[in-house]
Coordinates of C-alpha atoms in Angstrom, one line a residue:
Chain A
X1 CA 0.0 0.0 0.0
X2 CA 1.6 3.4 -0.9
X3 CA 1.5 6.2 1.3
X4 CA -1.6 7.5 2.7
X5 CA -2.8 11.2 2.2
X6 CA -4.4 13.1 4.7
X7 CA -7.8 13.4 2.6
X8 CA -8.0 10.4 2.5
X9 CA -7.6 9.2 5.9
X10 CA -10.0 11.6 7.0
X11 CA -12.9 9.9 5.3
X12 CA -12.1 6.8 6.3
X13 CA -11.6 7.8 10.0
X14 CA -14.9 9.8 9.8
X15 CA -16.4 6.5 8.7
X16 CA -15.3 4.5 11.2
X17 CA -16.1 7.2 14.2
X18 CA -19.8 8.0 13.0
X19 CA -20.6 4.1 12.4
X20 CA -19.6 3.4 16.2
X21 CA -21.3 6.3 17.9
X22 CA -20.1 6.3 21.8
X23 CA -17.3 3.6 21.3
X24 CA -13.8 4.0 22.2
X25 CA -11.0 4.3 19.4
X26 CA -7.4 3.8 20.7
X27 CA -4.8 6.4 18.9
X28 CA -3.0 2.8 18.5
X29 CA -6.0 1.2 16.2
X30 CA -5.5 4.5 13.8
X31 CA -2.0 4.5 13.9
X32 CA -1.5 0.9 12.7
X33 CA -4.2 1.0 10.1
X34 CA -2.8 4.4 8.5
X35 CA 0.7 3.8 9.3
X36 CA 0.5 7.2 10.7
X37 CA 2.5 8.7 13.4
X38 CA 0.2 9.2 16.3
X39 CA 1.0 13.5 16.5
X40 CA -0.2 13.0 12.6
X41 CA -3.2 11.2 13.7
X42 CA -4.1 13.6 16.1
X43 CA -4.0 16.2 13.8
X44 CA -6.5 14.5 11.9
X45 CA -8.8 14.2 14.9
X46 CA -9.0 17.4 15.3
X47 CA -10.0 18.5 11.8
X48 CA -12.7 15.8 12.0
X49 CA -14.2 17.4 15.6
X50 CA -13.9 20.5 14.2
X51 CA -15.7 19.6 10.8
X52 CA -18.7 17.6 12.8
X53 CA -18.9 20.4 15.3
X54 CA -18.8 23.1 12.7
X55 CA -22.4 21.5 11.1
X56 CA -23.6 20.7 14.0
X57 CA -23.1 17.0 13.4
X58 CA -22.3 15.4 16.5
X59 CA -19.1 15.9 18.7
X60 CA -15.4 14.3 19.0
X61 CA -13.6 14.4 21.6
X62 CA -10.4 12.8 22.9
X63 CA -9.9 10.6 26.2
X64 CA -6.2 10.8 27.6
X65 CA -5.0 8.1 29.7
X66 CA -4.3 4.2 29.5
X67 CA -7.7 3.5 28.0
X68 CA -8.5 6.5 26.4
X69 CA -9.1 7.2 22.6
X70 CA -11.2 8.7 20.9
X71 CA -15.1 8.6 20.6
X72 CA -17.9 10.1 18.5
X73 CA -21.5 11.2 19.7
X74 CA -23.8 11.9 17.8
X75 CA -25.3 15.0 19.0
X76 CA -27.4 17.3 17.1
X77 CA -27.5 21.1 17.4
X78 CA -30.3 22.2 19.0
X79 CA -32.2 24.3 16.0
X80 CA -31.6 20.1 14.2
X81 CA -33.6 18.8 16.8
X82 CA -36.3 21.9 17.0
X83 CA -36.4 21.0 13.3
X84 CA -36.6 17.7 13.2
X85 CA -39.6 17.2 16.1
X86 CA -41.2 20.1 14.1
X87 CA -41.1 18.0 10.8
X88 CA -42.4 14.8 12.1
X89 CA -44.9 16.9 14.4
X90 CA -46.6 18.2 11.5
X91 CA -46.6 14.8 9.8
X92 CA -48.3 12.8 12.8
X93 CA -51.1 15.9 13.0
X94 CA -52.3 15.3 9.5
X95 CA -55.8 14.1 10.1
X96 CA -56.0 11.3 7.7
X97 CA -53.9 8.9 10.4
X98 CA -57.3 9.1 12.8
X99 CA -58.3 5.8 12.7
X100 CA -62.1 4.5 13.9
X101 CA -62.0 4.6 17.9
X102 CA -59.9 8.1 18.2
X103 CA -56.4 5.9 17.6
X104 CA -53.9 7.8 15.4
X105 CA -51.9 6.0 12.8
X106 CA -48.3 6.0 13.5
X107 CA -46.4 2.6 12.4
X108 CA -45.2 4.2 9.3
X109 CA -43.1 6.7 11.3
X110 CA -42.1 4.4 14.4
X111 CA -40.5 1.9 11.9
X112 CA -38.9 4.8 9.5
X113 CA -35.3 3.9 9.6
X114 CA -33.7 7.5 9.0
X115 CA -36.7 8.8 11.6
X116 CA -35.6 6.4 14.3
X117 CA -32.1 7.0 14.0
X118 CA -32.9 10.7 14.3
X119 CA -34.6 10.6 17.5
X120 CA -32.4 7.7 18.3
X121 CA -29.8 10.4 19.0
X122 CA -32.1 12.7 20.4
X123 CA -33.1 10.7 23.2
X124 CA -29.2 9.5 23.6
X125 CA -28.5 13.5 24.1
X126 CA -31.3 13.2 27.1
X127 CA -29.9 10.3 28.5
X128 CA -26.7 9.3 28.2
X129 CA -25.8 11.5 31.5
X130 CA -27.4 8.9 33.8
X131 CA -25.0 6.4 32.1
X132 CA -27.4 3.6 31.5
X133 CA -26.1 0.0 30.5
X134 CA -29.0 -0.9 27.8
X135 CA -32.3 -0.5 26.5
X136 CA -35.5 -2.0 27.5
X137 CA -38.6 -1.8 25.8
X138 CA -41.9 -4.0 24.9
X139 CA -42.6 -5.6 22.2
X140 CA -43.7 -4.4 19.3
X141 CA -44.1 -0.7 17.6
X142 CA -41.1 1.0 20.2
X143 CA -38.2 -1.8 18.9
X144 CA -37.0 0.1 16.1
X145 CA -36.6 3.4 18.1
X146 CA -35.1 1.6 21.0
X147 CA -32.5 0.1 18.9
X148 CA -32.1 2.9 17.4
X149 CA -31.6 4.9 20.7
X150 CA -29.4 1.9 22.2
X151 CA -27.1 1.8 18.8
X152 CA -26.4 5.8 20.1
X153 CA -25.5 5.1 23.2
X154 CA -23.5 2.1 22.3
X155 CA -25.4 0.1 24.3
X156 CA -27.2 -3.3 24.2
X157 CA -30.8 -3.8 23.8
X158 CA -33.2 -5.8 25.8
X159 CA -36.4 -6.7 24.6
X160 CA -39.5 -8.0 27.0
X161 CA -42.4 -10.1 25.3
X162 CA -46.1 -11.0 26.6
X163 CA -45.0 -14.5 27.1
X164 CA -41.8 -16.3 27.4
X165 CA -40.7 -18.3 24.9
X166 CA -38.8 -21.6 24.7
X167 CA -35.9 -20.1 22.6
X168 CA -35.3 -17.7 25.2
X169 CA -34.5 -20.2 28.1
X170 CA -36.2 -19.3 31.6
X171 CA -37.9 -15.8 32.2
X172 CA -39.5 -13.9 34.9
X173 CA -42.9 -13.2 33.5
X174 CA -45.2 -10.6 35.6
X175 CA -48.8 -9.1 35.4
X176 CA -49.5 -5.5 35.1
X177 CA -52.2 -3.2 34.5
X178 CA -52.6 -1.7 31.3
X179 CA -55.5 0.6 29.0
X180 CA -57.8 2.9 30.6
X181 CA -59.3 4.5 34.1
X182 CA -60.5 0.6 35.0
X183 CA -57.4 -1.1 33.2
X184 CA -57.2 -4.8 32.5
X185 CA -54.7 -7.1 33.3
X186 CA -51.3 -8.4 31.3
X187 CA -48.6 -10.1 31.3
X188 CA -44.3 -9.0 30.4
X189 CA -42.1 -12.1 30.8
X190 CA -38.1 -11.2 30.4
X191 CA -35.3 -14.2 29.9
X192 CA -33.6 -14.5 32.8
X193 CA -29.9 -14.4 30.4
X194 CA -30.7 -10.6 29.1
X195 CA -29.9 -8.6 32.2
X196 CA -27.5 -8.5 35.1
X197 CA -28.4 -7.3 38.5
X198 CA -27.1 -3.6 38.7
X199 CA -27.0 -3.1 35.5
X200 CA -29.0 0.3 34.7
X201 CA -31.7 0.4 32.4
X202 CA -33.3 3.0 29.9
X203 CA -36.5 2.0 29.0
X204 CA -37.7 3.6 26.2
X205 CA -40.9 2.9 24.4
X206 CA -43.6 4.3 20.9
X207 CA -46.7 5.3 22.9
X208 CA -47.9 6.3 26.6
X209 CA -51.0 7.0 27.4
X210 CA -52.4 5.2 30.7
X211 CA -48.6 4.5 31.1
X212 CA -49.2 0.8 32.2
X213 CA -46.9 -0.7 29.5
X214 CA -44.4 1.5 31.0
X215 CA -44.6 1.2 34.5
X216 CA -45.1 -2.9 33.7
X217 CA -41.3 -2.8 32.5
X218 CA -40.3 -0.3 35.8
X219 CA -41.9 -3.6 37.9
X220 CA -39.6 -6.1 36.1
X221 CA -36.4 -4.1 36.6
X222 CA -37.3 -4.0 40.3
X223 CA -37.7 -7.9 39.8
X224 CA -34.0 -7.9 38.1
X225 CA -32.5 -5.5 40.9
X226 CA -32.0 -3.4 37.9
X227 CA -32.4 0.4 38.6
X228 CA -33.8 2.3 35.6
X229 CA -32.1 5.9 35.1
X230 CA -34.9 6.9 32.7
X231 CA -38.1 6.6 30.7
X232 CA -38.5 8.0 27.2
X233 CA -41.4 7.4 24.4
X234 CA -42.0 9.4 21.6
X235 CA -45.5 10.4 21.9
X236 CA -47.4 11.1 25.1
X237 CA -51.2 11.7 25.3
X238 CA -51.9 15.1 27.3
X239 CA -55.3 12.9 28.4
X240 CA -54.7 11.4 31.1
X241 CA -52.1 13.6 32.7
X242 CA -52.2 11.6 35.6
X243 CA -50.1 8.5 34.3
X244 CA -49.6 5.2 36.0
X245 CA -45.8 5.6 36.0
X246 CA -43.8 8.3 36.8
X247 CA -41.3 10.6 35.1
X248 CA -41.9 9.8 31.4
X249 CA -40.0 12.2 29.2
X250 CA -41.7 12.1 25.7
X251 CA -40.6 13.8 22.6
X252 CA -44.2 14.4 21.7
X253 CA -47.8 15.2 23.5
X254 CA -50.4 14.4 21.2
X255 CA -53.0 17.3 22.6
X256 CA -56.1 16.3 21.0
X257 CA -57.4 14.0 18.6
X258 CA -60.9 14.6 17.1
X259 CA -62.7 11.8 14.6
X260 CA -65.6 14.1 14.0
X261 CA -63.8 17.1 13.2
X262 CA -60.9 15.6 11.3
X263 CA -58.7 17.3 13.6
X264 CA -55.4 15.9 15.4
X265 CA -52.6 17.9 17.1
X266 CA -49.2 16.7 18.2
X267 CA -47.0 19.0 19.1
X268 CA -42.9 18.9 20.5
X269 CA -42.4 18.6 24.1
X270 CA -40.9 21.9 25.3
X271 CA -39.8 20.6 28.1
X272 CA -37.9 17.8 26.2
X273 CA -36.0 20.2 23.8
X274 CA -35.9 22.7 27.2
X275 CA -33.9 19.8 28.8
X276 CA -31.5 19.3 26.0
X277 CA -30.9 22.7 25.5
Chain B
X1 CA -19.4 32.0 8.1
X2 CA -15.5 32.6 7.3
X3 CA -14.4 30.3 4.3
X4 CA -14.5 26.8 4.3
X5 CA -11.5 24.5 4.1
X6 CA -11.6 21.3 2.1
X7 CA -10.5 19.4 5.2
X8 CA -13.2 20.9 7.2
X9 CA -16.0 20.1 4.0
X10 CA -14.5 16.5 3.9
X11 CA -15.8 15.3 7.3
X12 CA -18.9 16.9 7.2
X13 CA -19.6 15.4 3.7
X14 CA -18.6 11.9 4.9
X15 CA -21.1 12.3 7.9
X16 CA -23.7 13.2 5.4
X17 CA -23.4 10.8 3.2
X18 CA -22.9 7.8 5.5
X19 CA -26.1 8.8 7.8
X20 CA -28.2 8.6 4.7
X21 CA -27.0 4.8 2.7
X22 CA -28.4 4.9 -0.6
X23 CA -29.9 8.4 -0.7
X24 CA -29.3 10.9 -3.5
X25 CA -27.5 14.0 -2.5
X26 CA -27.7 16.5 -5.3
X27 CA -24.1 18.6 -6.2
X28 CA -26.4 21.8 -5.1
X29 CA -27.3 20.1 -1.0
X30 CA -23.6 20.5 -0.9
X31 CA -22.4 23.1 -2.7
X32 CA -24.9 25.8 -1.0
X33 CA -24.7 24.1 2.5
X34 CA -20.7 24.8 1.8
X35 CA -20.7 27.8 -0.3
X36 CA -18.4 26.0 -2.8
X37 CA -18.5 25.7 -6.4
X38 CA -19.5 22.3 -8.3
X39 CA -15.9 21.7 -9.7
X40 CA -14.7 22.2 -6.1
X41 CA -17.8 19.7 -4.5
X42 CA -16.6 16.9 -7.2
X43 CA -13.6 17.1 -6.5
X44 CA -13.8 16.1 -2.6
X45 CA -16.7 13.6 -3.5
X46 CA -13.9 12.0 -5.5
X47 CA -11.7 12.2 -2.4
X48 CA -14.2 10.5 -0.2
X49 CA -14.9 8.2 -2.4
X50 CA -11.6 6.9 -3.0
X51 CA -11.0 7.1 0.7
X52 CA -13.5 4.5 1.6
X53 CA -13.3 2.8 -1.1
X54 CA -9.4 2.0 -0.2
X55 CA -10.3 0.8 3.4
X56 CA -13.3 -1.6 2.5
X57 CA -15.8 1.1 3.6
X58 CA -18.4 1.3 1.1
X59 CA -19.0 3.1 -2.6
X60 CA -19.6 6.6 -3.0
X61 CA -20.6 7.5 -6.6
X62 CA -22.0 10.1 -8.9
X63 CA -25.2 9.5 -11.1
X64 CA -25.8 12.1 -13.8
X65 CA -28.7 13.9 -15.2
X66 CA -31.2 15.9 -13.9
X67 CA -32.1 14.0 -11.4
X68 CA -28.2 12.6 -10.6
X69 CA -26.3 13.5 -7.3
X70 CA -23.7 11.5 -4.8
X71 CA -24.7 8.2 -3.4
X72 CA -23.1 6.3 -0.7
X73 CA -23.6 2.6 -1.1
X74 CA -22.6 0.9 2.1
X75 CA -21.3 -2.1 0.5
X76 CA -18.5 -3.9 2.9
X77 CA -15.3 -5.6 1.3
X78 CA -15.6 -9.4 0.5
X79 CA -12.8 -10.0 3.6
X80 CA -14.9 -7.7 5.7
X81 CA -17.8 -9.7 5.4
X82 CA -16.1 -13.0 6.0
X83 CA -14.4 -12.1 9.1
X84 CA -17.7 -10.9 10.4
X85 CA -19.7 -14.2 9.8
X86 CA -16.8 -15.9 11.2
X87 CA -17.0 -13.9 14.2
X88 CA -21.0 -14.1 14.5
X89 CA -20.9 -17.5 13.7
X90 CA -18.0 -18.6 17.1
X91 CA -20.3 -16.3 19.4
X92 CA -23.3 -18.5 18.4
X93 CA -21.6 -21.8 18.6
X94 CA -21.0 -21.1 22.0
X95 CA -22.6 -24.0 24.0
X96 CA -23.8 -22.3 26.9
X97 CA -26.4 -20.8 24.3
X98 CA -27.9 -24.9 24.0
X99 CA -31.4 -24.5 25.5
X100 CA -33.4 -26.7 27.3
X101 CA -35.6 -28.7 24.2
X102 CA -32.4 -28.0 21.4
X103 CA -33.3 -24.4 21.2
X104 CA -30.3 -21.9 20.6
X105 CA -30.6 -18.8 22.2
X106 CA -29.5 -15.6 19.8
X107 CA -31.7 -12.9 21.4
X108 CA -28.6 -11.2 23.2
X109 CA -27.2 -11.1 19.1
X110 CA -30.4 -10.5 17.2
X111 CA -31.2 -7.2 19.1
X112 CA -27.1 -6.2 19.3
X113 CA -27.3 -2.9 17.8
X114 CA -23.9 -3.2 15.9
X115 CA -23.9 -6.6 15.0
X116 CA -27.8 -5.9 13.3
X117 CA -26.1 -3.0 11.4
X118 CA -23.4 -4.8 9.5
X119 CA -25.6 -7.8 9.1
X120 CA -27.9 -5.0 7.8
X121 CA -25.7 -3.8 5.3
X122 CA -24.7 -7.8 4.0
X123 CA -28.4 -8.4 3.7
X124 CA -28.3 -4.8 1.6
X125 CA -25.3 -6.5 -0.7
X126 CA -27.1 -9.4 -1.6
X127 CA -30.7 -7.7 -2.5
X128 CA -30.3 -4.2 -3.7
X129 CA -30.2 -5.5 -7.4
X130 CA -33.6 -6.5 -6.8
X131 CA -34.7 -3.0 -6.3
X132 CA -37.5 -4.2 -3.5
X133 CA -39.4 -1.1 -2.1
X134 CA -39.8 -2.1 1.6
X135 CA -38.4 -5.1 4.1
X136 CA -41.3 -6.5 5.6
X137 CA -40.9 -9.0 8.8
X138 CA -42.5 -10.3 11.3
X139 CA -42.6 -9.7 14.9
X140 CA -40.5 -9.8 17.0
X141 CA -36.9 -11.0 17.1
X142 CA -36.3 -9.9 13.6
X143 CA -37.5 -6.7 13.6
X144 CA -33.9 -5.4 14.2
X145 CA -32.1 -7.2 11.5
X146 CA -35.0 -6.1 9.4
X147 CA -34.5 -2.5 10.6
X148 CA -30.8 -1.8 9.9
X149 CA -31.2 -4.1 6.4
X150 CA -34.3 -1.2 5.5
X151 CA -31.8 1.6 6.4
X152 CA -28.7 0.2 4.2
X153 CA -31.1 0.0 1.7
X154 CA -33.0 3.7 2.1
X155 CA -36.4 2.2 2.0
X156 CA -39.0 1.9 5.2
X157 CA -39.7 -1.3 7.1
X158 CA -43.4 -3.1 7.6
X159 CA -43.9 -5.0 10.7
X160 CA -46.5 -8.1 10.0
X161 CA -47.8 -8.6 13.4
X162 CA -49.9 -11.8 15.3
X163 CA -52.7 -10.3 15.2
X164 CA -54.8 -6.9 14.2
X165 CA -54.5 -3.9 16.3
X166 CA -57.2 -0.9 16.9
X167 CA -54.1 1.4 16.6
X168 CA -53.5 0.2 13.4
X169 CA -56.7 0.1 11.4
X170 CA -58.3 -2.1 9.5
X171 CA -56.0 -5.4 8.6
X172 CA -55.8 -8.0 6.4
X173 CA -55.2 -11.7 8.7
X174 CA -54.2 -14.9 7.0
X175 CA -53.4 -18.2 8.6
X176 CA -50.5 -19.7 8.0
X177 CA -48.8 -23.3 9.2
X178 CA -45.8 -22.6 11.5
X179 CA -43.8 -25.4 13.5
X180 CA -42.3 -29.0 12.9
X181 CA -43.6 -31.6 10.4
X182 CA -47.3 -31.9 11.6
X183 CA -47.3 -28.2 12.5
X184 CA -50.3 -26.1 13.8
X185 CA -52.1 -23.1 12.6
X186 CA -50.9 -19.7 13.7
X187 CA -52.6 -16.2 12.3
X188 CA -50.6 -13.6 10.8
X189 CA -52.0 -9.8 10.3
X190 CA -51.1 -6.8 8.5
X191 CA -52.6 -3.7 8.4
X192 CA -53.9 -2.3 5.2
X193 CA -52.3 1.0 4.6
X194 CA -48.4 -0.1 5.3
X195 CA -48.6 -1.9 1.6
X196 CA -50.0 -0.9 -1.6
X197 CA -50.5 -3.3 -4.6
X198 CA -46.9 -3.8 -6.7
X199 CA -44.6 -2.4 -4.0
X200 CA -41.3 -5.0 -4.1
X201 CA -41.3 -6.6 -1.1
X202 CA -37.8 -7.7 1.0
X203 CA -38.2 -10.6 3.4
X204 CA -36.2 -10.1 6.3
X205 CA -36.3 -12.4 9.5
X206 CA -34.0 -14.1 12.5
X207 CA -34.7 -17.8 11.9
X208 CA -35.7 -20.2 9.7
X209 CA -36.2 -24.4 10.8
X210 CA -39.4 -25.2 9.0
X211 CA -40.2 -22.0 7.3
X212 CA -43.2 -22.1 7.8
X213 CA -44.0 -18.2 8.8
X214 CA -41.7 -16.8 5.7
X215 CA -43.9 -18.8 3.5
X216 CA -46.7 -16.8 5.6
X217 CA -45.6 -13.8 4.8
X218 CA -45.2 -15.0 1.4
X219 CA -48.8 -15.9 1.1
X220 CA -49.6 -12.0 3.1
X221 CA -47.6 -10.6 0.3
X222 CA -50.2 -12.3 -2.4
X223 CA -53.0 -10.7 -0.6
X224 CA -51.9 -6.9 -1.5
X225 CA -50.6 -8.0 -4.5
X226 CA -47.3 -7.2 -3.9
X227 CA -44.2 -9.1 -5.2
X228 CA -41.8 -10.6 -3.3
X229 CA -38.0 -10.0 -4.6
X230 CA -35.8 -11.9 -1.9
X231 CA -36.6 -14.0 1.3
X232 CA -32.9 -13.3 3.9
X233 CA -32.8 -15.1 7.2
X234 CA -29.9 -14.7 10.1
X235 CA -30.1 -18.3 10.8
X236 CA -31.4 -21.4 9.0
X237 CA -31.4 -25.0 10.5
X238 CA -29.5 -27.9 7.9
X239 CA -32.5 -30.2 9.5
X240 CA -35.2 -30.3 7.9
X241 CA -33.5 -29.3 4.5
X242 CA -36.8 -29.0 2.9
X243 CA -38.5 -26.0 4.1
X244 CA -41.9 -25.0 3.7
X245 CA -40.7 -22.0 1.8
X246 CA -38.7 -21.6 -0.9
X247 CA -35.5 -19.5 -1.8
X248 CA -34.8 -18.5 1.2
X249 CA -31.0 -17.1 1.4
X250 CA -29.4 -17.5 5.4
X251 CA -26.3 -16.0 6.4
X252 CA -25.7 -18.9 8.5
X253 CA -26.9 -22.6 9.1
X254 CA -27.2 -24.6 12.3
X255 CA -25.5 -28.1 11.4
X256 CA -26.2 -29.4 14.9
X257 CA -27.1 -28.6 18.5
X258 CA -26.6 -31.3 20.8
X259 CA -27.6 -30.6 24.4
X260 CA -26.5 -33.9 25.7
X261 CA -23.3 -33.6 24.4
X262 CA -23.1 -29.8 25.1
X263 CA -22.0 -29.3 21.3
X264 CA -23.5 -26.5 18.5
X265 CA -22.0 -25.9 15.4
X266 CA -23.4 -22.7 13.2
X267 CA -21.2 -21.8 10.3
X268 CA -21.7 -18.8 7.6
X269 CA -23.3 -19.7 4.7
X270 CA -20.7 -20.4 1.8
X271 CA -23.4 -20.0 -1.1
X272 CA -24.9 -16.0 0.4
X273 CA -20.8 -15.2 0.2
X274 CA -20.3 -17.1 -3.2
X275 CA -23.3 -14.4 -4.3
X276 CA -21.8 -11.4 -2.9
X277 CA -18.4 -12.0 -4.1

C-alpha cells in the first residue's frame, strides 16, 4: 500500500467514528491501520471534531489516559432537533392517520429507519448522562426506536415479550395493568440471560397513554435489581395527565385528537428540547 | 461563516453521506450548504470516495442527469464480510447458548445494535439489485435485523404482526402453518395501509427451521398483490432441508445442536458469500 494522504484518511476515520457512535478508538487502532504517526493522527482528529462540530453534526472528543481514545457522539444542534420534532410533528397531525375509535396511525413513522435513528440520537442526548447500560422496551411498535436509541448510546438492547418463549430459556414473566381508568390485566415475561443485576436500564418505548406498559417494565427491573435511570417514548397523550408511571419524558404530547372534526394535534415537548438545551 | 476549508467540508460530507446509505445528494445540497463551487464539490466527493473505497468502507458514486447526485452505497469488502460471519458465527456456537428442548438462544445477538447493522448492510449487498421497495418481517426478534437491512437499503420497514391492532386500522389476517412436520395453525396480520398493490417486497427475518412463517408472509404478500424479490434469514437449520418456503437465502446454518453432548455448530453460509463475491 503506498503512502496515505491526509484526505484520504479523514474519510475513512470519519467512517469509522460515526458508524460506532459512543465507542472507544485507541490512537493505536488508527496509527496501525494508516501507518500514521500518532501527533499525525491527532491532527486529523482534530480537523474531524472541528468539521462535525462546525455543522452541527455530532461531537469528537479525545480521552487521555491508558484506555483513552477517541469517541464520537452523535449529538445534534439544537435548531436540528427543533427541526426535526417540528417535521415529524406536522406529519403525525395530518388528520387522515385518525383511525375509527380516536387511535392515530403511527407505524409508518415508528419503523422509519432515517426517523428512528434521528430521534435515536435525540433521546441519547437526554440520557446518556445517567450512564445507562442498555435498553428496555416491549414488544412491538417501540423496537426500532429503542434500537435505534441503544445503537447511540452504544449500548445493548433488551427486549420484554407478553409471554416467554422456549428459545429464550427461563424468564420472569409478571402481570401489570394496562389501558384505561379501570385497566385490565397483562402479562411481560423477560429471559432470565438478558440482564445482570445492577445493570442500569433506559427504557424507552412508541406510545404512553395510561402508562401501564411502561410502569409494567419499571416492575420487572425491580424484579432484576435493575435500577432504571430513565423513561422515554415518543409520543405522550396530554389525556390522562395523571399517568400510572412516573417521570416519562416524551418527545411528543399528542394534545387532541378529534374523529368528528378531522382534527389531530401533536406537538414537540418543550420541556424535552428545554432539557436538552 | 468565514471560508471553508476542504478538510473541514471532507468530514462533514462523509457524515452526510454515511447517515443517509443509498440516498441521493444532489451537487447543489452541498455546494450551497458549503458555499463551494461544483468543480470544487466533485472534487472532494472524489476524495471520499476513494478514501473509503481504499479501506473496505463502502461506494460513493455520482449519477448524472437531472435528477443525478452522490450516493453512498454501504457495501462492505468481501474480507470484511467473511471475518464478520466468522465472528457471528463462534459467538453462536458457544454452547452455553444450548437450551433446554435443542433451542439456541441468539436474542442477546439479534437485538445487538452493531452486529444488526453490518448484518444489515450484507443483507443490503445481496438484495439491492432487486430493487425491493420495503423489508417486511414479522414480529418480534427480527424486527432489528429487518430494521438496519431497511436503512442500508434507504427504503421503510413493515412489521407483519400476530394479530390486528385498533391502533393500526383495519387489517388484512391470513393463517399460515408454523412449527415442525405436523405443524399447527398460527394467524398472521397486516394492516392495510403499510402496503400498496406492486410495491417490491424484501423478506427479512431471525430464523428459519421449518419456514413455515416466511412462506406466511409470502402468502400476506399475495394478498396486497405485492411481489416478493428476496426472502434473507440470520439463521437457517441444515434439518429439515426442505422447508416450507422456498428461496430462502441464510447467512448462517445450524449443522447441529446437541444438548447432551453440550455441542452446537453454526457456520456462515458459503453460497450468500459465493453471491456477494
Amino acid at each position: 500500500m503506498d503512502r496515505i494522504k491526509r484526505n484520504e484518511r479523514l474519510g475513512a476515520m470519519t467512517h469509522l467514528l460515526i458508524q460506532t457512535p459512543n465507542k472507544i478508538h485507541t490512537f493505536s487502532e488508527f496509527c496501525e491501520m494508516f501507518g500514521s504517526a500518532k501527533s499525525t493522527i491527532s491532527e486529523d482528529i482534530n480537523m474531524i471534531a472541528d468539521s462535525l462540530s462546525r455543522f452541527g453534526l455530532g461531537t469528537v472528543y479525545t480521552i487521555s489516559g491508558a484506555s483513552g481514545g477517541v469517541i464520537y457522539q452523535p449529538s445534534l444542534s439544537i435548531d436540528k432537533v427543533k427541526e426535526t420534532l417540528d417535521n415529524i410533528s406536522k406529519t403525525l397531525s395530518d388528520p387522515a392517520r385518525i383511525l375509527p375509535g380516536g387511535f392515530l396511525y403511527t407505524s409508518d413513522i415508528t419503523s422509519d429507519p432515517a426517523i428512528c435513528e434521528i430521534l435515536g440520537r435525540i433521546f441519547a442526548m437526554r440520557f446518556w448522562q445517567h450512564s445507562p447500560s442498555f435498553v428496555l422496551t416491549m414488544e412491538t411498535k417501540g423496537i426500532p426506536l429503542a434500537l435505534m436509541t441503544a445503537r447511540a448510546l452504544n449500548i445493548p438492547l433488551v427486549i420484554a415479550r407478553r409471554d416467554s418463549k422456549a428459545y429464550e430459556g427461563s424468564a420472569v414473566k409478571i402481570s401489570y395493568i394496562s389501558g384505561g381508568e379501570a385497566g385490565h390485566i397483562e402479562t411481560m415475561a423477560l429471559s432470565r440471560r438478558s440482564v445482570k443485576a445492577g445493570q442500569r436500564a433506559l427504557i424507552i418505548d412508541d406510545f404512553a397513554k395510561g402508562g401501564g406498559t411502561l410502569q409494567g417494565m419499571v416492575d420487572m427491573m425491580a424484579e432484576f435489581q435493575s435500577p432504571v435511570v430513565g423513561i422515554g417514548v415518543m409520543i405522550s397523550t396530554a389525556v390522562p395527565s395523571e399517568k400510572r408511571c412516573r417521570d416519562v419524558k416524551a418527545l411528543f404530547t399528542l394534545d387532541a385528537i378529534d374523529a368528528a372534526n378531522a382534527k389531530c394535534v401533536v406537538s414537540p415537548s418543550e420541556e424535552f428540547i428545554h432539557a436538552i438545551e
